[in-house]
Coordinates of C-alpha atoms and ligand atoms in Angstrom, one line a residue:
M1 CA 86.7 248.4 221.2
F2 CA 89.0 245.7 222.4
M3 CA 92.5 247.2 222.8
K4 CA 95.7 245.3 222.7
S5 CA 97.8 245.9 225.8
E6 CA 101.3 245.1 226.8
Y7 CA 99.9 243.3 229.8
D8 CA 97.5 240.9 228.0
T9 CA 98.1 237.2 228.3
I10 CA 99.4 236.1 224.9
A11 CA 99.9 232.8 223.1
A12 CA 101.6 231.5 220.0
I13 CA 103.1 228.4 218.6
A14 CA 106.7 228.7 219.6
T15 CA 108.2 226.0 217.3
P16 CA 108.3 226.1 213.5
L17 CA 105.3 224.4 212.0
S18 CA 107.2 221.4 210.8
S19 CA 106.2 217.9 210.1
A20 CA 107.7 216.8 213.4
G21 CA 105.0 215.3 215.6
I22 CA 105.7 217.6 218.5
G23 CA 105.3 221.3 219.0
I24 CA 105.2 223.9 221.7
I25 CA 102.6 226.5 222.4
R26 CA 103.9 229.3 224.6
I27 CA 101.6 231.4 226.8
S28 CA 102.8 234.4 228.8
G29 CA 101.1 236.9 231.0
E30 CA 99.6 237.4 234.4
D31 CA 96.7 235.1 233.9
S32 CA 98.4 232.4 231.8
I33 CA 98.5 229.7 234.4
S34 CA 94.9 230.1 235.6
L35 CA 93.5 230.4 232.1
V36 CA 95.3 227.4 230.7
D37 CA 94.2 225.5 233.8
K38 CA 90.6 225.7 232.4
L39 CA 91.7 223.4 229.5
Y40 CA 94.0 221.2 231.5
C41 CA 93.1 217.9 233.0
G42 CA 95.9 216.3 235.0
K43 CA 96.7 214.9 238.4
A44 CA 96.1 218.3 240.0
A45 CA 95.2 221.9 239.0
L46 CA 97.9 223.6 237.0
T47 CA 97.8 226.5 239.5
S48 CA 98.9 224.2 242.2
Y49 CA 102.1 223.0 240.5
E50 CA 105.5 224.1 241.5
P51 CA 107.2 226.5 239.1
N52 CA 109.7 225.1 236.6
T53 CA 108.1 221.7 236.5
I54 CA 106.9 219.6 233.6
N55 CA 103.5 218.0 234.1
Y56 CA 101.7 215.3 232.2
G57 CA 98.1 215.7 231.3
H58 CA 95.5 216.3 228.7
I59 CA 94.0 219.3 227.0
V60 CA 90.2 218.9 226.9
D61 CA 87.6 220.9 225.0
A62 CA 84.4 222.4 226.4
D63 CA 82.6 219.1 226.2
G64 CA 85.4 217.3 228.1
N65 CA 86.7 215.5 225.0
I66 CA 90.5 215.0 225.0
V67 CA 92.1 217.0 222.2
D68 CA 95.8 216.1 222.9
Q69 CA 98.0 214.4 225.4
V70 CA 100.5 217.0 226.5
L71 CA 103.4 217.9 228.8
I72 CA 102.9 221.3 230.4
S73 CA 105.6 223.4 231.9
V74 CA 104.7 226.1 234.5
F75 CA 107.0 229.1 235.1
R76 CA 106.4 231.9 237.6
A77 CA 107.6 235.5 237.3
P78 CA 110.3 236.6 237.1
H79 CA 111.9 233.2 236.4
S80 CA 110.6 232.6 232.8
Y81 CA 111.6 233.5 229.3
T82 CA 109.5 236.6 229.3
G83 CA 109.9 237.4 233.0
E84 CA 106.1 236.9 233.4
D85 CA 104.1 233.9 234.6
S86 CA 104.2 231.5 231.6
V87 CA 103.0 228.1 230.5
E88 CA 104.4 226.0 227.7
I89 CA 102.3 223.3 226.3
N90 CA 104.2 220.5 224.5
C91 CA 101.6 219.1 222.0
H92 CA 102.1 215.7 220.5
G93 CA 99.4 215.4 217.9
G94 CA 100.9 217.2 214.9
I95 CA 100.1 220.5 213.3
Y96 CA 96.3 219.9 213.0
V97 CA 95.9 219.1 216.7
M98 CA 98.2 221.9 217.7
R99 CA 96.0 224.4 215.8
K100 CA 93.0 222.9 217.8
V101 CA 94.8 223.4 221.1
L102 CA 95.8 226.9 220.1
D103 CA 92.2 227.7 219.2
L104 CA 91.1 226.4 222.7
V105 CA 93.8 228.6 224.3
Y106 CA 92.4 231.6 222.5
S107 CA 88.9 230.7 223.5
T108 CA 89.8 231.4 227.1
G109 CA 90.4 235.1 226.2
I110 CA 94.2 234.8 225.7
R111 CA 95.1 236.7 222.6
P112 CA 97.5 235.8 219.7
A113 CA 101.0 237.2 220.3
E114 CA 102.3 239.7 217.8
P115 CA 105.5 238.5 215.9
G116 CA 108.4 238.9 218.4
E117 CA 106.2 239.9 221.3
F118 CA 107.6 237.3 223.7
S119 CA 111.1 238.6 223.1
K120 CA 109.9 242.1 223.4
R121 CA 108.5 241.3 226.8
A122 CA 111.7 239.5 227.8
F123 CA 113.6 242.6 226.8
L124 CA 111.2 245.0 228.7
N125 CA 111.4 242.8 231.8
G126 CA 115.1 242.8 231.7
R127 CA 115.4 239.1 230.8
M128 CA 117.6 239.8 227.8
D129 CA 119.5 242.7 226.3
L130 CA 118.7 244.2 223.0
S131 CA 121.4 242.2 221.0
E132 CA 120.1 239.0 222.5
A133 CA 116.5 240.0 221.6
E134 CA 117.7 240.7 218.0
S135 CA 119.4 237.4 217.6
V136 CA 116.3 235.6 218.8
M137 CA 114.4 237.5 216.1
D138 CA 116.9 236.4 213.5
L139 CA 116.6 232.8 214.6
I140 CA 112.9 233.0 214.4
A141 CA 113.1 234.6 210.9
S142 CA 115.5 232.0 209.7
G143 CA 113.0 229.3 210.5
N144 CA 115.4 227.0 212.2
E145 CA 113.7 223.7 211.8
A146 CA 116.7 221.5 212.2
S147 CA 116.4 221.2 216.0
Y148 CA 112.9 220.0 215.6
K149 CA 113.6 217.3 213.1
N150 CA 113.9 214.6 215.8
S151 CA 110.2 214.0 215.9
I152 CA 108.8 211.9 218.6
S153 CA 106.4 209.5 217.0
Q154 CA 103.3 209.3 219.0
L155 CA 101.0 206.4 218.9
S156 CA 97.4 207.3 218.9
G157 CA 95.4 205.3 221.4
F158 CA 93.1 204.3 218.6
L159 CA 95.8 202.7 216.5
L160 CA 97.3 201.0 219.4
K161 CA 93.9 199.4 220.4
K162 CA 93.1 198.4 216.8
V163 CA 96.5 196.8 216.1
K164 CA 96.4 195.0 219.4
K165 CA 93.0 193.6 218.7
L166 CA 94.1 192.5 215.2
R167 CA 97.2 190.9 216.5
S168 CA 95.4 188.9 219.2
E169 CA 92.9 187.6 216.7
I170 CA 95.6 186.6 214.2
I171 CA 97.7 184.9 216.8
H172 CA 94.7 183.1 218.1
E173 CA 94.0 181.6 214.6
A174 CA 97.6 180.7 214.0
A175 CA 97.8 179.0 217.3
F176 CA 94.6 177.1 216.6
V177 CA 96.0 175.8 213.3
E178 CA 99.2 174.7 215.0
A179 CA 97.4 173.1 217.8
A180 CA 95.1 171.2 215.3
L181 CA 98.1 170.0 213.3
D182 CA 99.8 168.9 216.4
D183 CA 96.8 167.3 218.0
P184 CA 94.3 166.3 215.4
E185 CA 92.3 164.2 217.8
H186 CA 91.2 167.2 219.8
Y187 CA 91.1 170.0 217.2
D188 CA 89.3 169.6 214.0
L189 CA 90.2 171.6 210.9
D190 CA 87.1 170.4 209.0
G191 CA 85.4 173.5 207.5
Y192 CA 88.0 175.7 209.0
D193 CA 89.2 177.2 205.7
E194 CA 85.8 178.8 205.1
K195 CA 85.7 180.2 208.5
L196 CA 89.2 181.6 208.1
V197 CA 88.4 183.2 204.8
I198 CA 85.6 185.2 206.5
Q199 CA 88.0 186.2 209.3
L200 CA 90.7 187.2 206.8
N201 CA 88.3 189.4 204.8
S202 CA 87.4 191.3 207.9
W203 CA 91.1 191.8 209.0
E204 CA 92.0 192.8 205.5
S205 CA 89.3 195.4 205.3
E206 CA 90.3 196.8 208.7
V207 CA 94.0 197.0 207.6
Q208 CA 93.0 198.4 204.2
E209 CA 91.0 201.2 205.8
L210 CA 94.0 202.3 207.8
I211 CA 96.2 202.2 204.7
D212 CA 93.7 204.3 202.8
S213 CA 93.7 207.0 205.5
Y214 CA 97.5 207.5 205.0
H215 CA 97.3 209.9 202.0
Q216 CA 94.8 212.2 203.7
G217 CA 96.6 211.7 207.0
S218 CA 99.9 212.9 205.6
L219 CA 98.1 215.9 204.0
I220 CA 96.7 216.8 207.4
K221 CA 100.0 216.3 209.3
D222 CA 102.4 217.8 206.8
G223 CA 100.1 220.2 204.9
I224 CA 99.0 220.3 201.3
N225 CA 101.9 221.3 199.1
T226 CA 100.4 224.1 197.1
V227 CA 101.9 225.9 194.1
I228 CA 100.5 229.3 193.1
S229 CA 101.1 229.8 189.4
G230 CA 100.0 232.0 186.6
R231 CA 101.2 234.6 184.2
P232 CA 103.0 237.7 185.6
N233 CA 100.7 240.2 187.3
V234 CA 97.7 238.0 187.6
G235 CA 97.8 238.4 191.5
K236 CA 100.0 235.5 192.7
S237 CA 101.8 237.6 195.4
S238 CA 98.5 239.2 196.3
L239 CA 97.0 235.8 196.9
L240 CA 99.9 234.6 198.9
N241 CA 99.6 237.8 201.1
L242 CA 95.9 237.3 201.5
L243 CA 96.4 233.7 202.6
S244 CA 99.3 234.3 204.9
G245 CA 97.6 237.4 206.4
H246 CA 100.5 239.6 206.1
E247 CA 102.7 241.3 203.5
K248 CA 105.5 239.0 202.7
A249 CA 106.1 238.9 199.0
I250 CA 106.6 242.2 197.4
V251 CA 103.6 243.3 195.3
T252 CA 104.2 245.5 192.4
D253 CA 102.7 246.5 189.1
I254 CA 105.8 245.5 187.2
P255 CA 105.4 242.0 185.7
G256 CA 107.9 239.4 186.8
T257 CA 109.0 240.8 190.2
T258 CA 108.4 237.6 192.2
R259 CA 111.5 235.9 191.1
D260 CA 111.8 233.3 193.7
I261 CA 109.6 230.7 195.1
I262 CA 108.5 231.7 198.6
E263 CA 107.4 229.1 201.0
E264 CA 104.9 229.8 203.6
R265 CA 102.8 227.6 205.8
V266 CA 99.4 228.9 206.5
A267 CA 96.3 227.5 208.2
F268 CA 93.5 227.4 205.8
G269 CA 90.3 226.3 207.6
D270 CA 91.1 222.9 209.0
V271 CA 94.1 222.2 206.8
I272 CA 97.6 223.6 206.4
L273 CA 98.7 224.9 203.0
N274 CA 102.4 224.9 202.2
L275 CA 102.4 227.7 199.7
Y276 CA 104.9 228.2 196.9
D277 CA 104.6 231.4 194.9
T278 CA 106.3 231.1 191.6
A279 CA 107.7 233.5 189.1
G280 CA 105.1 232.5 186.7
I281 CA 105.4 229.7 184.2
R282 CA 106.3 231.1 180.9
N283 CA 109.1 231.1 178.4
T284 CA 111.5 233.9 179.0
D285 CA 114.8 235.2 177.8
D286 CA 115.5 236.9 181.1
T287 CA 117.9 234.5 182.9
V288 CA 117.0 235.6 186.4
E289 CA 113.4 235.2 185.7
S290 CA 114.1 231.8 184.0
I291 CA 115.7 230.4 187.1
G292 CA 112.4 231.1 188.8
V293 CA 110.5 229.5 186.0
Q294 CA 112.5 226.3 186.3
K295 CA 111.9 226.2 190.1
A296 CA 108.2 226.8 189.4
I297 CA 108.0 223.8 187.1
D298 CA 109.8 221.7 189.6
A299 CA 107.6 222.8 192.5
Q300 CA 104.5 222.2 190.4
S301 CA 105.4 218.7 189.6
K302 CA 105.7 217.9 193.3
A303 CA 102.6 219.8 194.4
D304 CA 99.5 218.2 195.8
L305 CA 97.5 221.3 194.8
N306 CA 98.0 223.7 191.9
L307 CA 96.3 227.1 192.2
Y308 CA 96.4 228.6 188.8
I309 CA 95.5 232.2 188.6
V310 CA 94.0 233.9 185.6
D311 CA 93.4 237.6 185.4
S312 CA 89.8 237.9 184.4
S313 CA 90.3 241.5 183.2
V314 CA 92.6 240.5 180.3
Y315 CA 92.2 238.0 177.5
L316 CA 93.6 234.5 177.9
N317 CA 96.7 234.0 175.9
D318 CA 98.3 230.9 174.3
E319 CA 100.3 230.1 177.5
D320 CA 97.1 230.2 179.6
I321 CA 95.4 227.9 177.1
R322 CA 98.3 225.5 177.0
F323 CA 98.6 225.2 180.7
L324 CA 94.9 225.0 181.3
S325 CA 94.6 222.2 178.8
E326 CA 97.4 220.3 180.6
F327 CA 96.3 220.7 184.2
D328 CA 94.9 217.7 186.1
P329 CA 91.5 218.7 187.4
L330 CA 92.1 216.4 190.4
S331 CA 94.9 218.6 191.7
T332 CA 94.1 222.0 190.2
I333 CA 91.8 224.8 191.1
V334 CA 91.7 227.8 188.7
L335 CA 91.1 231.2 190.3
L336 CA 89.5 233.7 188.0
N337 CA 91.0 236.7 189.8
K338 CA 90.3 240.4 189.8
S339 CA 86.5 239.8 189.7
D340 CA 86.2 243.3 191.1
L341 CA 87.2 244.7 187.7
Y342 CA 85.3 244.5 184.4
S343 CA 85.7 240.9 183.4
I344 CA 86.6 239.8 179.9
V345 CA 87.1 236.1 180.8
D346 CA 84.4 234.1 182.4
I347 CA 84.0 230.5 183.8
D348 CA 82.8 229.1 180.5
D349 CA 85.9 230.4 178.7
I350 CA 88.1 228.5 181.2
H351 CA 85.9 225.4 181.0
Q352 CA 86.7 225.2 177.2
Y353 CA 90.2 224.1 178.2
F354 CA 89.9 222.9 181.8
N355 CA 87.2 220.8 183.2
G356 CA 87.9 221.2 186.9
K357 CA 86.9 223.6 189.6
V358 CA 87.0 227.3 188.8
V359 CA 86.5 229.9 191.5
I360 CA 85.6 233.6 190.8
F361 CA 88.0 235.4 193.0
S362 CA 89.3 238.8 194.0
T363 CA 92.3 239.2 196.3
K364 CA 91.2 242.9 196.6
N365 CA 87.8 242.3 198.2
G366 CA 88.1 238.6 199.2
Q367 CA 85.4 237.3 196.9
G368 CA 85.7 233.6 196.5
Y369 CA 87.8 233.0 199.6
D370 CA 85.2 230.7 201.3
E371 CA 84.5 229.0 198.0
L372 CA 88.2 228.2 197.6
K373 CA 88.2 226.7 201.1
A374 CA 85.3 224.5 200.2
A375 CA 86.9 223.5 196.9
V376 CA 90.1 222.5 198.7
N377 CA 88.1 220.4 201.1
Q378 CA 86.2 218.8 198.3
L379 CA 89.3 218.0 196.4
F380 CA 91.2 216.3 199.3
F381 CA 88.7 215.3 201.9
D382 CA 85.5 214.6 199.9
G383 CA 83.9 217.8 201.1
G384 CA 85.2 217.9 204.6
L385 CA 87.6 216.6 207.1
D386 CA 86.0 213.9 209.2
K387 CA 87.1 214.8 212.7
D388 CA 86.0 211.5 214.2
R389 CA 88.0 209.5 211.7
F390 CA 91.5 208.2 212.4
Y391 CA 94.2 209.0 209.9
I392 CA 97.5 207.2 209.6
T393 CA 100.3 209.8 209.4
S394 CA 103.5 207.9 209.6
Q395 CA 105.2 206.5 206.5
Q396 CA 106.6 203.6 208.6
N397 CA 103.2 202.6 210.0
Y398 CA 101.9 202.8 206.4
N399 CA 104.7 200.4 205.2
D400 CA 104.1 198.0 208.0
L401 CA 100.4 197.9 207.4
C402 CA 101.0 197.2 203.7
D403 CA 103.3 194.3 204.6
A404 CA 100.6 193.0 207.0
L405 CA 98.0 193.1 204.3
K406 CA 100.3 191.4 201.8
S407 CA 100.8 188.5 204.3
L408 CA 97.1 188.2 205.0
R409 CA 96.4 188.0 201.2
L410 CA 99.0 185.2 200.9
V411 CA 96.9 183.2 203.4
D412 CA 93.9 183.8 201.2
K413 CA 95.9 182.6 198.2
S414 CA 97.1 179.5 200.1
I415 CA 93.5 178.6 200.9
E416 CA 92.4 179.3 197.3
D417 CA 95.2 177.0 196.0
G418 CA 94.2 174.3 198.4
M419 CA 97.6 174.3 200.2
S420 CA 97.9 172.5 203.5
E421 CA 97.2 174.4 206.7
D422 CA 100.8 174.7 207.8
F423 CA 101.3 177.2 205.0
F424 CA 98.8 179.5 206.7
T425 CA 100.6 179.9 209.9
S426 CA 103.9 181.3 208.6
D427 CA 102.0 184.1 206.8
L428 CA 99.8 184.7 209.7
Y429 CA 102.9 185.1 211.9
D430 CA 104.3 187.5 209.3
A431 CA 101.2 189.6 209.5
Y432 CA 101.4 189.5 213.2
R433 CA 105.0 190.6 213.2
S434 CA 104.4 193.5 210.7
L435 CA 101.6 194.8 212.9
G436 CA 103.9 194.4 215.9
Y437 CA 106.4 196.8 214.5
I438 CA 103.7 199.5 214.6
I439 CA 103.3 199.2 218.3
G440 CA 106.9 198.4 219.0
E441 CA 106.4 194.7 219.6
E442 CA 107.7 191.9 217.5
V443 CA 106.7 188.3 217.7
E444 CA 107.1 187.4 221.3
E445 CA 107.8 183.8 221.7
D446 CA 106.2 183.9 225.1
L447 CA 102.9 185.1 223.8
V448 CA 103.0 182.5 221.0
N449 CA 103.8 179.8 223.5
K450 CA 101.2 181.0 225.8
V451 CA 98.4 181.0 223.3
F452 CA 99.7 177.7 222.0
S453 CA 99.7 176.2 225.4
D454 CA 96.1 177.4 226.0
F455 CA 95.0 175.3 223.1
C456 CA 97.1 172.4 224.1
M457 CA 96.1 172.1 227.7
G458 CA 94.3 168.8 227.3
K459 CA 97.4 167.2 225.8
Ligands
GDP1 P1 101.9 238.6 190.5 O1 102.9 239.1 189.5 O2 101.1 237.5 189.8 O3 102.5 238.2 191.8 O4 100.8 239.7 190.8 P2 100.7 240.7 192.0 O5 100.1 240.0 193.2 O6 102.0 241.4 192.2 O7 99.6 241.7 191.5 C1 99.8 242.5 190.3 C2 98.8 243.7 190.4 O8 97.5 243.3 190.4 C3 99.0 244.5 191.7 O9 98.9 245.8 191.3 C4 97.8 244.0 192.5 O10 97.4 245.0 193.4 C5 96.8 243.8 191.5 N1 95.8 242.8 191.9 C6 96.0 241.6 192.4 N2 94.8 241.0 192.7 C7 93.8 241.9 192.3 C8 92.4 241.8 192.4 O11 91.7 240.9 192.8 N3 91.7 242.9 191.9 C9 92.4 244.0 191.4 N4 91.6 245.0 191.0 N5 93.7 244.1 191.4 C10 94.4 243.0 191.8

């Protein structure tokens, strides 16, 4: 059997999983540099870099596909955090990409670090004393996200190319109209409107496609806000523990012991779930419990996904029925938990009140786990995440794309209303400008002039 050793090369995500676009994967151990080198593509081999340097490059998968653009730091023993040879990979692609990079790191034989294992090694190697090690643990436990809030927004190469192409096509048409208005002898606008409408339709659908990807993109990047709710004792804490892979919430047989909402971010297949366990939604006279109830209702109204748990070994009560009847099947999955026990409630009973997805589940033996994964993918990604598709993840990009689309539609409207051509150009410039914000370029007079002068050469 594979035994964990204190000398294994280990890896973990060293920054909190936050919506910031950047995150660090730390790898420590004797073989860290040579193993990560297998995934690294840069100006030279990682093993040849000087210690304490930061190096630009790419992480590539087994087929040579680029997974992320990274900055990699190399440290050599004893001058590192742990006192061992270490590598830190600064990923730029958000949580989803970071998970992929981490999986690749594991694929080289590096094993996942235990919680606190880096600090333990630092302590054992004399790099920090016990009190320092403890305060690091506290910091980790407190989930200090503040320092990572300054996210570096990274432009995907795909988006850059696409936006540049759209802009150059738009400016070309705008310049043509201007040239034609200026020099009608050489440039003819006869039949131009029809041609422009076709062009506009194609731009609009390209922009629309990017806009449409935003909702899914933000779910991939920030995670799916998931509320686990249900009556006391149905298995909410047990589900949270199952999903997060370790005992966090306190599980008891006494109803109503999970008083607070616990937030946990877990990787669930290809997606991240931000989990909120609630005190159960029910009317209660117990004030402590009722604080939890209010929080639960608040959390639920903000959630993308509502996992409602029913204990299949006891009868549904009025509260279950009320909630089941109210839930939106587009954002709710009902788990019929404790399927390992004699069941009193079955899927048909639930379907009398709720016509969405019901999964027969057991947190005890794991039944339904894969089906739940499939159900989440179905609900949010039409059955599966399209890994080749590009998703917009920035709210700002989304806003700029919406503005660009609006301007393009105004051109359509001007054509429809039979307005004169000079109306087109200002809206085309607006679309050009909005798209420019995405790639950090506004209207450059130079470029406008250049294209304009291209057309006006014969003048
Ligand atoms: P909560 O109040 O909804 O958070 O429920 P808990 O997770 O604390 O679970 C309440 C009790 O039900 C505990 O004793 C769990 O061990 C038990 N339990 C949870 N899930 C299952 C299951 O799938 N099967 C069985 N047999 N017991 C379960």
